CSV table of C-alpha atoms in Angstrom, one decimal:
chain,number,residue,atom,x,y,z
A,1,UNK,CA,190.2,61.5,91.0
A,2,UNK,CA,192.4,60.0,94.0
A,3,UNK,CA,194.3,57.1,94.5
A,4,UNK,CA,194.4,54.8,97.6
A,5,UNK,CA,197.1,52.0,98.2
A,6,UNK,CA,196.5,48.5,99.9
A,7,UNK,CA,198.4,45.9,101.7
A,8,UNK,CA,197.5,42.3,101.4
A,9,UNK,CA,195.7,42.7,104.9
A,10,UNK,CA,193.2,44.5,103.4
A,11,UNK,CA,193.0,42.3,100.0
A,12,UNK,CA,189.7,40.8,101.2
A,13,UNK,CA,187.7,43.6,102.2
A,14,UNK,CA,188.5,45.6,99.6
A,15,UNK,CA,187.6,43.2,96.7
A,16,UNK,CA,184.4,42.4,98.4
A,17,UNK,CA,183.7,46.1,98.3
A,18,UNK,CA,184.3,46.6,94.7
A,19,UNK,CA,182.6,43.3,93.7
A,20,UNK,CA,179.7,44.0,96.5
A,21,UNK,CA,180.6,40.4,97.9
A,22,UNK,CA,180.7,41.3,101.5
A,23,UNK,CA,178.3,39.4,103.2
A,24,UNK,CA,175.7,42.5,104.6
A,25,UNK,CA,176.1,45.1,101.9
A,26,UNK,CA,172.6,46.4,103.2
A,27,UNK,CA,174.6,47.4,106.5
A,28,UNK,CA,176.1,50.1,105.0
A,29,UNK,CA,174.2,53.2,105.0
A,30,UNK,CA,176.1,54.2,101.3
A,31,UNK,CA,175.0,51.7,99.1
A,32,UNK,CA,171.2,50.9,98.0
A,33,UNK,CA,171.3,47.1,97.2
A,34,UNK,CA,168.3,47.3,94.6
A,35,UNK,CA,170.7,49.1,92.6
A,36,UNK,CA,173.7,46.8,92.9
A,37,UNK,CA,172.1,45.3,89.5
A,38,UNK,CA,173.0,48.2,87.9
A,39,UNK,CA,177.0,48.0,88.5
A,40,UNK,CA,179.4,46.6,86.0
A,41,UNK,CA,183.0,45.3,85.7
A,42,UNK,CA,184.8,46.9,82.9
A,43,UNK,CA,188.0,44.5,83.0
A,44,UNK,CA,188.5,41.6,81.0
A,45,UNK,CA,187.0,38.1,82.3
A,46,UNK,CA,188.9,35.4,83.7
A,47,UNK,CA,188.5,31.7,85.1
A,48,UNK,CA,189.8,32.5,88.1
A,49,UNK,CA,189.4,35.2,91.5
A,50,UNK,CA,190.7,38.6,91.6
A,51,UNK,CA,192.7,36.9,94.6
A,52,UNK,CA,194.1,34.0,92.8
A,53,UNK,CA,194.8,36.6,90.2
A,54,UNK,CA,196.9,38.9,92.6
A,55,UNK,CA,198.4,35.7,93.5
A,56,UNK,CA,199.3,34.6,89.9
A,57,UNK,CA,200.7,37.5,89.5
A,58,UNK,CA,202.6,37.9,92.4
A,59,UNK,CA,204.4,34.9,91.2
A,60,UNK,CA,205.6,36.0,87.6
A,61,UNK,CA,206.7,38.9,89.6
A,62,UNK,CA,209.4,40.2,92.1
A,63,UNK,CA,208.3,41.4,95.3
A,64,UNK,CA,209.5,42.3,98.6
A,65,UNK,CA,207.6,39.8,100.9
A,66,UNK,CA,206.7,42.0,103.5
A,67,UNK,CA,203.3,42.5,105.7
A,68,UNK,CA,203.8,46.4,104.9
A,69,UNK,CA,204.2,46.2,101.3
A,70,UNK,CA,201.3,47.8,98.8
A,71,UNK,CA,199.8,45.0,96.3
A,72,UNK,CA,197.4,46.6,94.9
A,73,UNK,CA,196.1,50.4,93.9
A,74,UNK,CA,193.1,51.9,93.6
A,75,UNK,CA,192.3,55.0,91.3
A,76,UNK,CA,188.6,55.9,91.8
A,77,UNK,CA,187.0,58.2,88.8
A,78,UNK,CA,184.0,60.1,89.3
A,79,UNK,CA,181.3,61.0,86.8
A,80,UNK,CA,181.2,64.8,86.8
A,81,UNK,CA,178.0,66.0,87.9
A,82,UNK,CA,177.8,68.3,84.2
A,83,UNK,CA,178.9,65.8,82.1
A,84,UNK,CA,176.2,65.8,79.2
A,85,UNK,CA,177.7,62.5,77.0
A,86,UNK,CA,177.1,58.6,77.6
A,87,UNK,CA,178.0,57.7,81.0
A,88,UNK,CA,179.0,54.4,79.7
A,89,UNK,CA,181.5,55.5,77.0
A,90,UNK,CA,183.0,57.9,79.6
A,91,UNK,CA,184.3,54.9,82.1
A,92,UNK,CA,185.1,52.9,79.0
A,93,UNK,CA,187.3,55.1,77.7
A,94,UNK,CA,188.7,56.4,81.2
A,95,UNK,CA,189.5,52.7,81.7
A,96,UNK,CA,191.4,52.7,78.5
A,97,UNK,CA,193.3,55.2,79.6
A,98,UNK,CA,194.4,53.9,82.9
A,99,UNK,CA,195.3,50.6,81.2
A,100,UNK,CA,197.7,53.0,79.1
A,101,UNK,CA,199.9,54.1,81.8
A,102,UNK,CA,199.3,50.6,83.7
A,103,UNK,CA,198.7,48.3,81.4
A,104,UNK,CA,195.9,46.1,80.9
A,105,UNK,CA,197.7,42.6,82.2
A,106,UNK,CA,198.1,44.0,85.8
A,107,UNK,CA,193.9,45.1,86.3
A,108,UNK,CA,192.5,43.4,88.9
A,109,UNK,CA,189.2,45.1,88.2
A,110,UNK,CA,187.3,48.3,87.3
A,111,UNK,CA,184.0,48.2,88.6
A,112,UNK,CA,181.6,51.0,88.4
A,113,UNK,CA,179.5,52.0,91.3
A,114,UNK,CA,175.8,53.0,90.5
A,115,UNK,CA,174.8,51.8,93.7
A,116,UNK,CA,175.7,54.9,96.1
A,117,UNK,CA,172.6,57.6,95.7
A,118,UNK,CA,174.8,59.8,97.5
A,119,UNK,CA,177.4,59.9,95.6
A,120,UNK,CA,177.7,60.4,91.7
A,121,UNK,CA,178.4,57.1,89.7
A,122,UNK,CA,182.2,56.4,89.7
A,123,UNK,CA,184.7,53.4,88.3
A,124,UNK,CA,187.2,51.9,90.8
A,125,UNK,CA,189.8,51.2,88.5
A,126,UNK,CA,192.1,48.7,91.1
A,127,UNK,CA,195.3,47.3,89.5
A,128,UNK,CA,199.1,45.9,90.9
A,129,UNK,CA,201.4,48.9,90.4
A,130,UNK,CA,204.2,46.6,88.4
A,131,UNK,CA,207.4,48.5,87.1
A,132,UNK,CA,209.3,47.3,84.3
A,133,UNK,CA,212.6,47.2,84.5
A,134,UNK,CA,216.5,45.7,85.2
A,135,UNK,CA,217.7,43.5,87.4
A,136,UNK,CA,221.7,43.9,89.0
A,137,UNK,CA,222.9,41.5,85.7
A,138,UNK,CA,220.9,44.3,83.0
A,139,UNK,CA,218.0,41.6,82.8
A,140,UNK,CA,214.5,42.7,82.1
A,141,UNK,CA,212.5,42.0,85.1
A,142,UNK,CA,208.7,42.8,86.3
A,143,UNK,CA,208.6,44.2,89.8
A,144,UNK,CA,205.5,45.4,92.2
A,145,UNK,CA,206.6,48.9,92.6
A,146,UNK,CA,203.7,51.0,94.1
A,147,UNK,CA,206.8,53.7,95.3
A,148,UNK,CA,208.1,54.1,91.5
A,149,UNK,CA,204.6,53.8,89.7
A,150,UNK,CA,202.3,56.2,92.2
A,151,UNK,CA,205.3,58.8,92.4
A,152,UNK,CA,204.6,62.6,93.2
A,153,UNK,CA,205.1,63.0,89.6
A,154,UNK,CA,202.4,60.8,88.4
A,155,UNK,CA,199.6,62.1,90.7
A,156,UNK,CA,200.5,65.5,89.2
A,157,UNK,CA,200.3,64.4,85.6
A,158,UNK,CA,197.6,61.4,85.8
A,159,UNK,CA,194.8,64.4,85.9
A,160,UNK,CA,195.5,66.5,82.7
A,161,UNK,CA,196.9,63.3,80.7
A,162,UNK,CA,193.3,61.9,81.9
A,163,UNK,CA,191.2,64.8,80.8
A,164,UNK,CA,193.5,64.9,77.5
A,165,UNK,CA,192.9,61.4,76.7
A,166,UNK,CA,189.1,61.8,77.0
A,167,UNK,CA,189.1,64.7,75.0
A,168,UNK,CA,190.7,62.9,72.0
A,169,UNK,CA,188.5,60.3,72.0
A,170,UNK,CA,186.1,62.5,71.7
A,171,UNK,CA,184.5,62.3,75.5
A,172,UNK,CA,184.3,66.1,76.6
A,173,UNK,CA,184.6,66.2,80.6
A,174,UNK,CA,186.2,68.9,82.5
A,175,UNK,CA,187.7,66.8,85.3
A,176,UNK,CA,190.4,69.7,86.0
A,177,UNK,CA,187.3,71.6,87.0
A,178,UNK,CA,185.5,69.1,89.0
A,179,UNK,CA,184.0,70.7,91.9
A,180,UNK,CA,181.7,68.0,93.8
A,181,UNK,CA,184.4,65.9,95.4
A,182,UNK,CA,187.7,66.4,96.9
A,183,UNK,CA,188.9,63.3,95.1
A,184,UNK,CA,188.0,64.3,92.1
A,185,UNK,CA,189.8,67.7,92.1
A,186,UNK,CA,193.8,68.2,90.4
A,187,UNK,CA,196.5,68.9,92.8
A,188,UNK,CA,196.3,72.5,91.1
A,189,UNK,CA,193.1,73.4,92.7
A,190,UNK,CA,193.5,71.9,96.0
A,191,UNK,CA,196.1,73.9,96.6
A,192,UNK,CA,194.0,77.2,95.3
A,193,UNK,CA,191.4,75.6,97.6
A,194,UNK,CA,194.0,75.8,100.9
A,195,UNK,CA,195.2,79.2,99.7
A,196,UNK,CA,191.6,80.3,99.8
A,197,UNK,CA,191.6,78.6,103.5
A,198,UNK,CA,194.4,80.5,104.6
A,199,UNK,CA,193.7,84.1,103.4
A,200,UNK,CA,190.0,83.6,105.4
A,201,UNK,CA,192.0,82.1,108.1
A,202,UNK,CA,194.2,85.3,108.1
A,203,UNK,CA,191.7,87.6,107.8
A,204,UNK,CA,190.0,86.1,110.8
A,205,UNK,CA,193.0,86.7,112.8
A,206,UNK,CA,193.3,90.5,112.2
A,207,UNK,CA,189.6,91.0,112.9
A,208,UNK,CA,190.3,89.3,116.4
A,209,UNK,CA,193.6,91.0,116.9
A,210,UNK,CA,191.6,94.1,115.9
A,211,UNK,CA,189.4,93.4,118.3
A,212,UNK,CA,192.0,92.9,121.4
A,213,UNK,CA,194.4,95.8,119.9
A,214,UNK,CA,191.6,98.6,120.2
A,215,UNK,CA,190.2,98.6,123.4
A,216,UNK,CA,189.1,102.5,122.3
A,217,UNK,CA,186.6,102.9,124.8
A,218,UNK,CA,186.9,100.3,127.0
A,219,UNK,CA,184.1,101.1,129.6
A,220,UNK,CA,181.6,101.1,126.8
A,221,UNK,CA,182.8,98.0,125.4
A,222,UNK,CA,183.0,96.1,128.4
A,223,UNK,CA,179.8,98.0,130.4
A,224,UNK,CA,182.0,99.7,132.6
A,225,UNK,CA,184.5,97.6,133.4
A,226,UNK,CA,188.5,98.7,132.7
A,227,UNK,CA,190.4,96.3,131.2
A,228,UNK,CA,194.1,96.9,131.0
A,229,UNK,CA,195.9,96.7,127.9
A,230,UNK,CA,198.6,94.7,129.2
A,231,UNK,CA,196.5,91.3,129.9
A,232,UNK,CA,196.2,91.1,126.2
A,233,UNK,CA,199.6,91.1,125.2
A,234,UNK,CA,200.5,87.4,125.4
A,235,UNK,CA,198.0,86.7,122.9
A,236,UNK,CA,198.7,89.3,120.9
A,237,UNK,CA,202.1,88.1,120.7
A,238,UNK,CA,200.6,85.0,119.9
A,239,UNK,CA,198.5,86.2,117.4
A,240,UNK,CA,200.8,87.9,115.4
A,241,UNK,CA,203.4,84.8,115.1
A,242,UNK,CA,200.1,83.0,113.7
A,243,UNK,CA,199.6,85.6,111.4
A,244,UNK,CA,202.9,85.5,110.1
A,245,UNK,CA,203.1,82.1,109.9
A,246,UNK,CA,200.0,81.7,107.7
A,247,UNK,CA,201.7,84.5,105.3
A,248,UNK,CA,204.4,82.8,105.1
A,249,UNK,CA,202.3,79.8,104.0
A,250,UNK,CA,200.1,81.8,101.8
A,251,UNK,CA,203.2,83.3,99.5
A,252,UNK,CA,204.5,79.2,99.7
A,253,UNK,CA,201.3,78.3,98.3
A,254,UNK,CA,201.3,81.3,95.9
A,255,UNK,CA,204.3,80.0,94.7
A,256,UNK,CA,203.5,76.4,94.0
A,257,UNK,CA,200.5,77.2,92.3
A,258,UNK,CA,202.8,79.1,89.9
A,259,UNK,CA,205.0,76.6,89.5
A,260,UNK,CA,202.2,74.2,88.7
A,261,UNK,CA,199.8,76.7,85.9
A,262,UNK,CA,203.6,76.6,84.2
A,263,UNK,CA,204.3,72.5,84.3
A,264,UNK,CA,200.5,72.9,82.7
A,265,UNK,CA,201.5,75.2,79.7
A,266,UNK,CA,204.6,72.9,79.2
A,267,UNK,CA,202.2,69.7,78.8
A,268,UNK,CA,199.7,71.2,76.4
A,269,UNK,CA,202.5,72.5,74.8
A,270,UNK,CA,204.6,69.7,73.9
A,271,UNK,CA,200.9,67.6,73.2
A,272,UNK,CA,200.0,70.3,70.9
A,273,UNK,CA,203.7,69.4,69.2
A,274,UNK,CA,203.3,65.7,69.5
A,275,UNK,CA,199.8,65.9,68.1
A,276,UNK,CA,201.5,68.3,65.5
A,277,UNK,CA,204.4,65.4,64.4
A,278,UNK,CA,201.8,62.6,64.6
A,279,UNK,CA,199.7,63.9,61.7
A,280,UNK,CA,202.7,64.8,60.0
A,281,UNK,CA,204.0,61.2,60.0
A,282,UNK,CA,200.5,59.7,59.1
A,283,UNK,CA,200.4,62.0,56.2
A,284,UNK,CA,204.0,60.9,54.9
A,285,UNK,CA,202.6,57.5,55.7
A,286,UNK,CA,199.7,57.7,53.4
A,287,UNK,CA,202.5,59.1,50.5
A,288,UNK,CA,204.5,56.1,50.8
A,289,UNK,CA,201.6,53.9,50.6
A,290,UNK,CA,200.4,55.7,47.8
A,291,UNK,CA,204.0,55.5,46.3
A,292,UNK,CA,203.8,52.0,46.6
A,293,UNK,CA,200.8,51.5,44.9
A,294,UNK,CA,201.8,53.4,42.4
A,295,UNK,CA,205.6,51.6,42.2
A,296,UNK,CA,203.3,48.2,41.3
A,297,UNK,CA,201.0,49.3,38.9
A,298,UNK,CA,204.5,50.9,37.2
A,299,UNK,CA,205.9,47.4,37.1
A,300,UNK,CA,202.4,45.5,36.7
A,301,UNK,CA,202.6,47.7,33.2
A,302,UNK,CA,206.1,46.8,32.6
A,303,UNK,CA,205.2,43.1,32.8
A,304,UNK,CA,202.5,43.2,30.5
A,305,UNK,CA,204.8,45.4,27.8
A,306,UNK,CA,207.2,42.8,28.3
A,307,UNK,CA,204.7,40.1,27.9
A,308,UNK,CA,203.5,41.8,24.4
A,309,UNK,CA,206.4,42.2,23.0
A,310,UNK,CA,207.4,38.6,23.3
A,311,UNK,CA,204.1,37.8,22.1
A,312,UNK,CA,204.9,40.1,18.6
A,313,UNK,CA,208.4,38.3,18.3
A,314,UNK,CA,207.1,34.8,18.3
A,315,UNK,CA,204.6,35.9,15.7
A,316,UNK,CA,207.1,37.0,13.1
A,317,UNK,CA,209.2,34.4,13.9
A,318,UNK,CA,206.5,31.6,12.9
A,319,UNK,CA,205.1,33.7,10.1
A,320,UNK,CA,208.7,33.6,8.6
């Protein structure tokens, strides 16, 4: 999963893209326009354009009116390559789920690609990142908020809550794990990814600085001819500040992933609670409703004692 931003120069383009409305889709080396047929649009109908939408909206809402500002987002979803369920029920129900966090009044669209052979099927869920919230005078107010809504703390949650939500609705994917697109990877493992990168990296530079450093026999290594230590030593110099540099990095990077596998624990954990208090209050739920049931059938028999007894009394009092 990644997220891209757009200002309203590049409104146009990018709802022909999703819609496949540009005018030479067969242009593009990507996209195989016999299977267009095959894509769909998972948000809800309307009479009018997705730019007369935007527009509409736009409207109803407040907004800085700047060439620079960001109208609409665009999360893009991919169908993990061992994903094993209906392909169909996995986009619905990821589409639920953005609609969750975004709601379902500011989609502009969600259509799913199946048109792209080199790429796996994916949804491009595109919506206006509106904030609720208060105005100077404590007044509730809508207002396009792209800053507020994609902060750095909802692209590092947005993955497990996503592979969370599909697991309780009962669509196994492992999106954590995804390994077949960068864009499709949690913030957790890119960052493993770039430690990787820079240990390799370091290890590269102590080979070559190996190499420089130990000049043991240097007419054998060099077919005769001497070569002075002292021509290497700028780049040694050189290398070693690299080197130190990328350890410095590495231990950063250490760090953060750290940081990040505990934020992870804390989630689960307080899901595992929330799940835990949710049951508990459906099951005290179901005991009121039962006690409520059982309160009327109480004073259903009540009535009809009443209603007997009355019955008895104006009996004896006409047989007297």
């Amino acid at each position: 999963m990644h997220v891209e931003k757009y200002t309203k120069t590049a409104l146009g383009n990018m709802l022909k893209h999703y819609s496949r409305e540009q005018k030479d889709p067969e242009c593009r080396d990507n996209i195989n326009i016999n299977l267009t047929k095959y894509n769909y649009n998972l948000a809800p109908e309307r009479e009018v354009s997705d730019l007369q939408f935007i527009q509409q909206r736009l409207e109803e809402v407040k907004h800085l009116k700047r060439d620079d500002v960001n109208i609409i987002a665009d999360w893009i979803i991919t169908l993990p390559k061992d994903f094993k369920g209906d392909e169909e029920k996995f986009f619905q129900t990821a589409y639920k789920g953005f609609c969750s966090r975004y709601e379902e009044q500011n989609v502009v669209s969600a259509w799913v690609h199946k048109d792209e052979p080199q790429a796996m099927p994916h949804m491009h869920f595109c919506f206006m990142p509106i904030q609720r919230t208060v105005d100077k005078n404590n007044h509730d107010i809508e207002k396009l908020n792209a800053k507020a809504i994609l902060n750095r703390q909802e692209l590092k949650e947005i993955h497990p809550f996503m592979e969370r939500y599909l697991e309780r609705n009962h669509v196994h994917a492992h999106l954590l794990n995804e390994k077949t697109r960068d864009g499709n990877k949690s913030v957790k493992e890119l960052k493993e990814e770039q430690a990787i990168k820079d240990l390799k990296a370091v290890q590269t530079l102590r080979a070559v600085q190996k190499d420089i450093v130990e000049p043991v026999q240097p007419t054998r290594t060099l077919k005769g001819k001497v070569v002075p230590y002292e021509q290497y030593q700028h780049d040694i110099n050189a290398l070693n500040a690299k080197l130190l540099q990328r350890e410095n990095k590495t231990k950063q990077l250490e760090s953060d992933l750290n940081f990040q596998r505990y934020k992870y624990q804390e989630l689960d954990k307080n899901f595992n609670q929330e799940h835990k208090e949710f049951l508990e209050l459906k099951e005290k739920q179901l005991d009121k409703e039962y006690l409520k049931q059982q309160m009327k059938e109480i004073e259903h028999l009540h009535d009809m004692n009443r209603f007997h007894n009355h019955t008895r009394d104006d009996i004896t009092i006409s047989g007297r």
